[in-house]
Coordinates of C-alpha atoms in Angstrom, one line a residue:
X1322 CA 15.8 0.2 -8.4
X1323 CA 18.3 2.4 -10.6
X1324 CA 16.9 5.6 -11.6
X1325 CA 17.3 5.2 -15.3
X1326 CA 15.0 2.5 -15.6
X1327 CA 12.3 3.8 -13.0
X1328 CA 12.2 6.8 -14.7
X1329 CA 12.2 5.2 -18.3
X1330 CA 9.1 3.2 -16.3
X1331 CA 7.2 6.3 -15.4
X1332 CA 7.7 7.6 -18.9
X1333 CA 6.3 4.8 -20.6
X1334 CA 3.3 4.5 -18.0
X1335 CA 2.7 7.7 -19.0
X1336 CA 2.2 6.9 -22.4
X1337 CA 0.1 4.4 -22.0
X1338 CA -2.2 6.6 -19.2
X1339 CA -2.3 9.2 -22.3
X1340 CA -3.5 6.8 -24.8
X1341 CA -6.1 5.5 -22.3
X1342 CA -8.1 8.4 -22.0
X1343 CA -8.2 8.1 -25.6
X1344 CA -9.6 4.4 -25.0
X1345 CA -11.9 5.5 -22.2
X1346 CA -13.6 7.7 -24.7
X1347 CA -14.2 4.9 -27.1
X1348 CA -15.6 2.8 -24.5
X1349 CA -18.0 5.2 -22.8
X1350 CA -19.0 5.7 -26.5
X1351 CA -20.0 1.6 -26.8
X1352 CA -21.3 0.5 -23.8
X1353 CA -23.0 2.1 -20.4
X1354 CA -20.6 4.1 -18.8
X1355 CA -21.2 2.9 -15.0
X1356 CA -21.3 -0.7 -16.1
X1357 CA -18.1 -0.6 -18.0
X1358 CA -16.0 1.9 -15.9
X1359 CA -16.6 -1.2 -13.2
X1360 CA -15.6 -4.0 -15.4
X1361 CA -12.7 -2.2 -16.7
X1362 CA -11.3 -1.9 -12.5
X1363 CA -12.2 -6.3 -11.8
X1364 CA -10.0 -6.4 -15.2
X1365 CA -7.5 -4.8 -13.7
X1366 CA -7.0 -7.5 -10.8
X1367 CA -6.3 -9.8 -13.6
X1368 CA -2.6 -8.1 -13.2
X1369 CA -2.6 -7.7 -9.6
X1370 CA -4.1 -11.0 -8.3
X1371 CA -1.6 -13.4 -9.3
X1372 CA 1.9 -11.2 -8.1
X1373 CA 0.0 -11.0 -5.0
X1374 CA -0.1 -15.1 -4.7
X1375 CA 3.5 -15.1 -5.9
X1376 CA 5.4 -12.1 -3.7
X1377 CA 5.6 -12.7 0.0
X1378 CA 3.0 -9.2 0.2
X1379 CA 0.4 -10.0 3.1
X1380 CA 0.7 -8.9 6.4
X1381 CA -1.6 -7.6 8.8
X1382 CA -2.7 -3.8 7.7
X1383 CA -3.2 -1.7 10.9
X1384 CA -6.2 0.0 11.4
X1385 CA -4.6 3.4 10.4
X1386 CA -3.5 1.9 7.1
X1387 CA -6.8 0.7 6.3
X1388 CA -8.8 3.6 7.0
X1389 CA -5.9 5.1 4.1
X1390 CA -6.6 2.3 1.8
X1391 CA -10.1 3.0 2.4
X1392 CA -9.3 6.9 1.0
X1393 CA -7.7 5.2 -1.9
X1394 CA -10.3 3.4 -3.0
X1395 CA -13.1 5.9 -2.9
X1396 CA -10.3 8.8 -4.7
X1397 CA -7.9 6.7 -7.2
X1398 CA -10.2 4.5 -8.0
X1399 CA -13.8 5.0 -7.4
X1400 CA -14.1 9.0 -7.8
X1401 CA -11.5 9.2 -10.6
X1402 CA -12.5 6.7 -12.8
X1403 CA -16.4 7.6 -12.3
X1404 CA -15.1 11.1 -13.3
X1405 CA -13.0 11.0 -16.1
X1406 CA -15.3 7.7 -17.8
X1407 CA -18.4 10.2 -17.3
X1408 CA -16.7 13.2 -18.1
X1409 CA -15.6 12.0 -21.3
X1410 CA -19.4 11.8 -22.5
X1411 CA -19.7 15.7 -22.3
X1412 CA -16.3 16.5 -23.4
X1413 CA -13.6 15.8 -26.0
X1414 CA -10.2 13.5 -25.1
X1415 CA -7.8 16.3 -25.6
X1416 CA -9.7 18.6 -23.1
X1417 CA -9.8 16.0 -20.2
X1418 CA -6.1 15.3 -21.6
X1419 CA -4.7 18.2 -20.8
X1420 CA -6.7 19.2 -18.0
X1421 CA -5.8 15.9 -16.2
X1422 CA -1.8 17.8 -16.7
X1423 CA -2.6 19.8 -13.6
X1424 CA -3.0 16.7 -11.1
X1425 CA 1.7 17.4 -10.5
X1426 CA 0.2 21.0 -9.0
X1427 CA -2.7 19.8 -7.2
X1428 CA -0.7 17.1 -6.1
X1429 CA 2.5 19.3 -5.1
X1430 CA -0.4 22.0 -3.0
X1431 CA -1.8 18.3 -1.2
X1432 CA 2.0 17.4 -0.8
X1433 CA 2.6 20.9 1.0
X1434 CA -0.5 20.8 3.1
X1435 CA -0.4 16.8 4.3
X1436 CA 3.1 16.1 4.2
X1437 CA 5.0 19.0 5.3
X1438 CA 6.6 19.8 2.0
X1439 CA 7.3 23.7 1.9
X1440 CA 5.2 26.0 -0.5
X1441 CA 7.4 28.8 -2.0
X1442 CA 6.6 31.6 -4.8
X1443 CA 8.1 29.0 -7.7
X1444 CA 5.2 26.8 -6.1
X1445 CA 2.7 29.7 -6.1
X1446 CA 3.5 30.5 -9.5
X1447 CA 3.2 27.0 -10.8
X1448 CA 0.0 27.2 -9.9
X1449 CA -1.3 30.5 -11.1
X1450 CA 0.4 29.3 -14.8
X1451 CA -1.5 25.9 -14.2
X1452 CA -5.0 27.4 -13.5
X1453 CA -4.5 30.2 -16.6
X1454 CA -3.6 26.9 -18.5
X1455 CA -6.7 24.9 -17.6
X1456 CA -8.6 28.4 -18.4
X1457 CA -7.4 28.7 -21.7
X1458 CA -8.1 25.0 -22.4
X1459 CA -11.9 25.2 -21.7
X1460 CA -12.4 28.4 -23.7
X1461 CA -10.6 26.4 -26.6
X1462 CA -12.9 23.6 -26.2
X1463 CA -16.6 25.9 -26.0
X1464 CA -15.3 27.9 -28.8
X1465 CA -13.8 31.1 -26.7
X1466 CA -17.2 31.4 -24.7
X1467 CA -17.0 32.0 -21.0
X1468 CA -18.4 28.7 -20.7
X1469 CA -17.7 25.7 -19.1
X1470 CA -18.9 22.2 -20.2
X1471 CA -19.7 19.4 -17.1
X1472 CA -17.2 17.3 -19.0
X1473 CA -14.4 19.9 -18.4
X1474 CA -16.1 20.4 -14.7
X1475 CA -16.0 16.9 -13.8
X1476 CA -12.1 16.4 -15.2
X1477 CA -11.3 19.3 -12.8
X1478 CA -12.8 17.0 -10.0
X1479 CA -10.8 13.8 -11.1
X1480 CA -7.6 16.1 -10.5
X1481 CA -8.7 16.7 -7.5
X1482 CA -9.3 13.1 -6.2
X1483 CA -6.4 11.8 -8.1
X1484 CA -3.7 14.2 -6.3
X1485 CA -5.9 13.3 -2.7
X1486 CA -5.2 9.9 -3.9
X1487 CA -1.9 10.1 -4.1
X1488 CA -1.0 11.7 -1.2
X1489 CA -2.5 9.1 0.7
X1490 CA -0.6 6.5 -1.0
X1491 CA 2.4 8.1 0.2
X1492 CA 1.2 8.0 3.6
X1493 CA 1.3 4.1 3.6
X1494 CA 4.2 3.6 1.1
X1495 CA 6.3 2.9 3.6
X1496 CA 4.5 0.1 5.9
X1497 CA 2.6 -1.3 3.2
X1498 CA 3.2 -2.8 -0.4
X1499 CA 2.7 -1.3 -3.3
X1500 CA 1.0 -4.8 -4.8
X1501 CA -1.4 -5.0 -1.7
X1502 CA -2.2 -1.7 -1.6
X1503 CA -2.7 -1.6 -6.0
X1504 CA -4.7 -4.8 -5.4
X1505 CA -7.0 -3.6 -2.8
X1506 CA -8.1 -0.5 -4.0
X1507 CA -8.9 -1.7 -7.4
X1508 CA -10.9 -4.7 -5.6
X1509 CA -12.9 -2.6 -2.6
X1510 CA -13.1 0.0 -5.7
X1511 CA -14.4 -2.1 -8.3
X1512 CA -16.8 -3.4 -5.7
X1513 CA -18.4 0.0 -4.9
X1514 CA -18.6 0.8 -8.8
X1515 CA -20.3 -2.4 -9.6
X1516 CA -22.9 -1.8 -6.9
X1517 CA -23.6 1.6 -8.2
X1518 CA -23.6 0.8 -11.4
X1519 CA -26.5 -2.6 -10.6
X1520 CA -28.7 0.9 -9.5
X1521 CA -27.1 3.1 -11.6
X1522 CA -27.8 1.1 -15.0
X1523 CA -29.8 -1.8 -14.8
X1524 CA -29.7 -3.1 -17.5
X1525 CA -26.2 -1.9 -18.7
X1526 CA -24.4 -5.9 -18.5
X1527 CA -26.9 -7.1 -21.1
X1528 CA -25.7 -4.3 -23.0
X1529 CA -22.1 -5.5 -23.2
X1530 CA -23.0 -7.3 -26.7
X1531 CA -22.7 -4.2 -28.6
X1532 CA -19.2 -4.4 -28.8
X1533 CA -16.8 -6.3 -31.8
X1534 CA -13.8 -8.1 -31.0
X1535 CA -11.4 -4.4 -31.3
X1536 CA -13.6 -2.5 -28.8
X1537 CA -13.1 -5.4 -26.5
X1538 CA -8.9 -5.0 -27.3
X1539 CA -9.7 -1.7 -26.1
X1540 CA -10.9 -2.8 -23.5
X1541 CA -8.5 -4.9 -22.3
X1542 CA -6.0 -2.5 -22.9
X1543 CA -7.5 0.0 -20.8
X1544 CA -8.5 -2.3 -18.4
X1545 CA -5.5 -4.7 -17.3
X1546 CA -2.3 -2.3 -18.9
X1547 CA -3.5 0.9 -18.4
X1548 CA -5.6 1.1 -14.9
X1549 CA -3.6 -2.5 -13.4
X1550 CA 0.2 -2.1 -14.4
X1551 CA -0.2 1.4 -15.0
X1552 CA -1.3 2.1 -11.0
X1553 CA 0.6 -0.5 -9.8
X1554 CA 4.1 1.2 -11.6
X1555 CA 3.0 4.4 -10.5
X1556 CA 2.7 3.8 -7.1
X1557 CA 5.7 2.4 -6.9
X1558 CA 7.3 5.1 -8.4
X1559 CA 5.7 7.4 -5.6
X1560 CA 7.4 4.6 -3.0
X1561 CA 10.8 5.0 -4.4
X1562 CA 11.1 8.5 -5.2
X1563 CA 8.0 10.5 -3.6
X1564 CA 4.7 11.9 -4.7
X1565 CA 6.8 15.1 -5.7
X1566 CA 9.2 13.9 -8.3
X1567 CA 6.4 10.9 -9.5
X1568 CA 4.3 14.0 -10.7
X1569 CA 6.6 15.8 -12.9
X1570 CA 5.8 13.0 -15.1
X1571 CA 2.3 13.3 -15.3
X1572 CA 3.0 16.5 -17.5
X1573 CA 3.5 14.1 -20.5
X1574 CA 0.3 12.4 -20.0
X1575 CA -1.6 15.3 -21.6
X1576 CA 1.2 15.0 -24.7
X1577 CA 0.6 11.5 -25.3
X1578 CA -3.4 12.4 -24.8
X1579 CA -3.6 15.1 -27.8
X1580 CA -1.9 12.7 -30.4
X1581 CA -4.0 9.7 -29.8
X1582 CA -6.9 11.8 -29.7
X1583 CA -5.7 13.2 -33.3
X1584 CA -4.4 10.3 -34.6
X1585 CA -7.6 7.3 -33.5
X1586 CA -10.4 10.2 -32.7
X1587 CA -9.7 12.7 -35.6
X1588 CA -10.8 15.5 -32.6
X1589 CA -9.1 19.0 -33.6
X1590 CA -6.4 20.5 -31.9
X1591 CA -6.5 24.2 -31.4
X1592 CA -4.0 27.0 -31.1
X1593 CA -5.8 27.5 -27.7
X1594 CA -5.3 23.6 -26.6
X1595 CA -1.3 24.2 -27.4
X1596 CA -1.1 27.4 -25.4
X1597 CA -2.7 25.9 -22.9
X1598 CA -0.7 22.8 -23.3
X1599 CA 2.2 25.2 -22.9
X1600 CA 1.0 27.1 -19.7
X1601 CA 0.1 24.0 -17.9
X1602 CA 3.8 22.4 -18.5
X1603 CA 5.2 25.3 -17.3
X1604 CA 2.9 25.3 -14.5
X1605 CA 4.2 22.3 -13.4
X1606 CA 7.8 23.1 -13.9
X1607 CA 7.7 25.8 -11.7
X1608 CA 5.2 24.1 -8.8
X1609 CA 7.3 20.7 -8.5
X1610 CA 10.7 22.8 -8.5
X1611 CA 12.4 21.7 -11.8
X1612 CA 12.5 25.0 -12.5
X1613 CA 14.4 26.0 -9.7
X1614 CA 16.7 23.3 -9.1
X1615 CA 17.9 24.6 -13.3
X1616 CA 18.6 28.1 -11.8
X1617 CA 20.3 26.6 -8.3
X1618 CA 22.8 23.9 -11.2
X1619 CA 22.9 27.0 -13.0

């Protein structure tokens, strides 16, 4: 694949991951959170499903590479979807928005630890401008108080599952596809969030009628766009050029975040949320080396 057009790909999956947290907050807003967080994953098969029919994909998964896909599942899908959906009920879209900007320094740390990538002081201070970022995005967001909302909390823990997430689906880029391995950790994930969600919310799929024909565009939008095609061009951006270089693009995802939170929320936009906006960019600059790569051109 020529690099123009994956990373034209990543840049508009991007987008559309921005504007989704937008239309997760809507969603969570209409209908049980559980309930719809599962609904919006079986959507997603809707894209996977038939390329799996059509491409040659299957083969038989060793038991190490299901044990990964396993791992998937239960980070990409399960624990970050349960976290951002739920998080976004205790906080506003432009604070998960720009928190979920730090996942290219989690993900670089993971990358260092799990897959032998070095870890030097441009790395160190990525991080360090990353986590002052994320600081000064939580004080915007409870008014300068040295508080922190569980929204904010639980966004910090979908970074944290997402970057696990895709470490491991660099492990198994290589032996399995990227359609098998999009389509079965939105299927096994799905699963386990419908089940939680029977206990969870009982009565949460008779609740689905609250809902006109533009939440359910939303819906579908977030659902079989955004978490279907948007995972399955992702990870194959991770196969072709690494977990690395895949997460300097997640920086833009806060971006796209703050102006569809302005422009369909009305939410305000703070001095704090653009310094920390700022720091967090940076952050990631430094941590995934584009920084350093300038100075070596240089």
């Amino acid at each position: 694949m020529k690099m123009a057009l994956l990373y034209m790909m990543l840049i508009v999956t991007m987008a559309i991951w921005g504007f989704n947290i937008v239309a997760i907050k809507v969603l969570v807003s209409t209908f049980p959170t559980l309930t719809i967080t599962a609904l919006r994953v079986f959507s997603a098969l809707l894209f996977i499903l038939p390329l799996l029919f059509i491409r040659p994909s299957w083969k038989k998964i060793s038991r190490r590479d299901g044990l990964f896909l396993i791992g998937i599942s239960l980070t990409t899908i399960v624990g970050h979807q349960v976290f951002m959906s739920v998080g976004l009920n205790y906080t506003s879209a432009v604070n998960g928005g720009l928190i979920l900007g730090t996942v290219p320094i989690v993900t670089s740390i993971g990358a260092a630890l799990f897959l032998q990538e070095r870890f030097n002081i441009h790395k160190v201070t990525g991080v360090i401008l990353g986590f002052c970022g994320v600081v000064v995005i939580i004080l915007a967001g409870s008014n300068y108080k040295f508080t922190i909302s569980l929204g904010d909390l639980l966004f910090c823990c979908t970074v944290i599952v997402q970057a696990i997430g895709f470490i491991l689906v660099k492990k198994i880029s290589d032996t399995v596809d990227t359609f098998v391995i999009t389509g079965i950790s939105q299927f096994f994930g799905g699963g386990i969030l419908f089940f939680v969600s029977v206990f969870a919310e009982p009565a949460g799929i008779y609740q689905l009628g609250q809902g006109n024909w533009q939440i359910w565009m939303v819906f579908i939008f977030s659902g079989v766009i955004a978490t279907g095609a948007g995972h399955y061009l992702y990870n194959l951006s991770i196969r072709e050029i690494g977990a690395g270089k895949s997460a300097i693009f997640l920086n833009l995802t806060p971006f796209f975040a703050i102006l569809g939170s302005y422009i369909f929320l009305k939410e305000s936009i703070l001095l704090g949320h653009w310094l920390g906006f700022f720091l967090v960019v940076t952050g990631v600059l430094f941590g995934t080396g584009v920084i350093k790569s300038i100075f070596i051109a240089g």
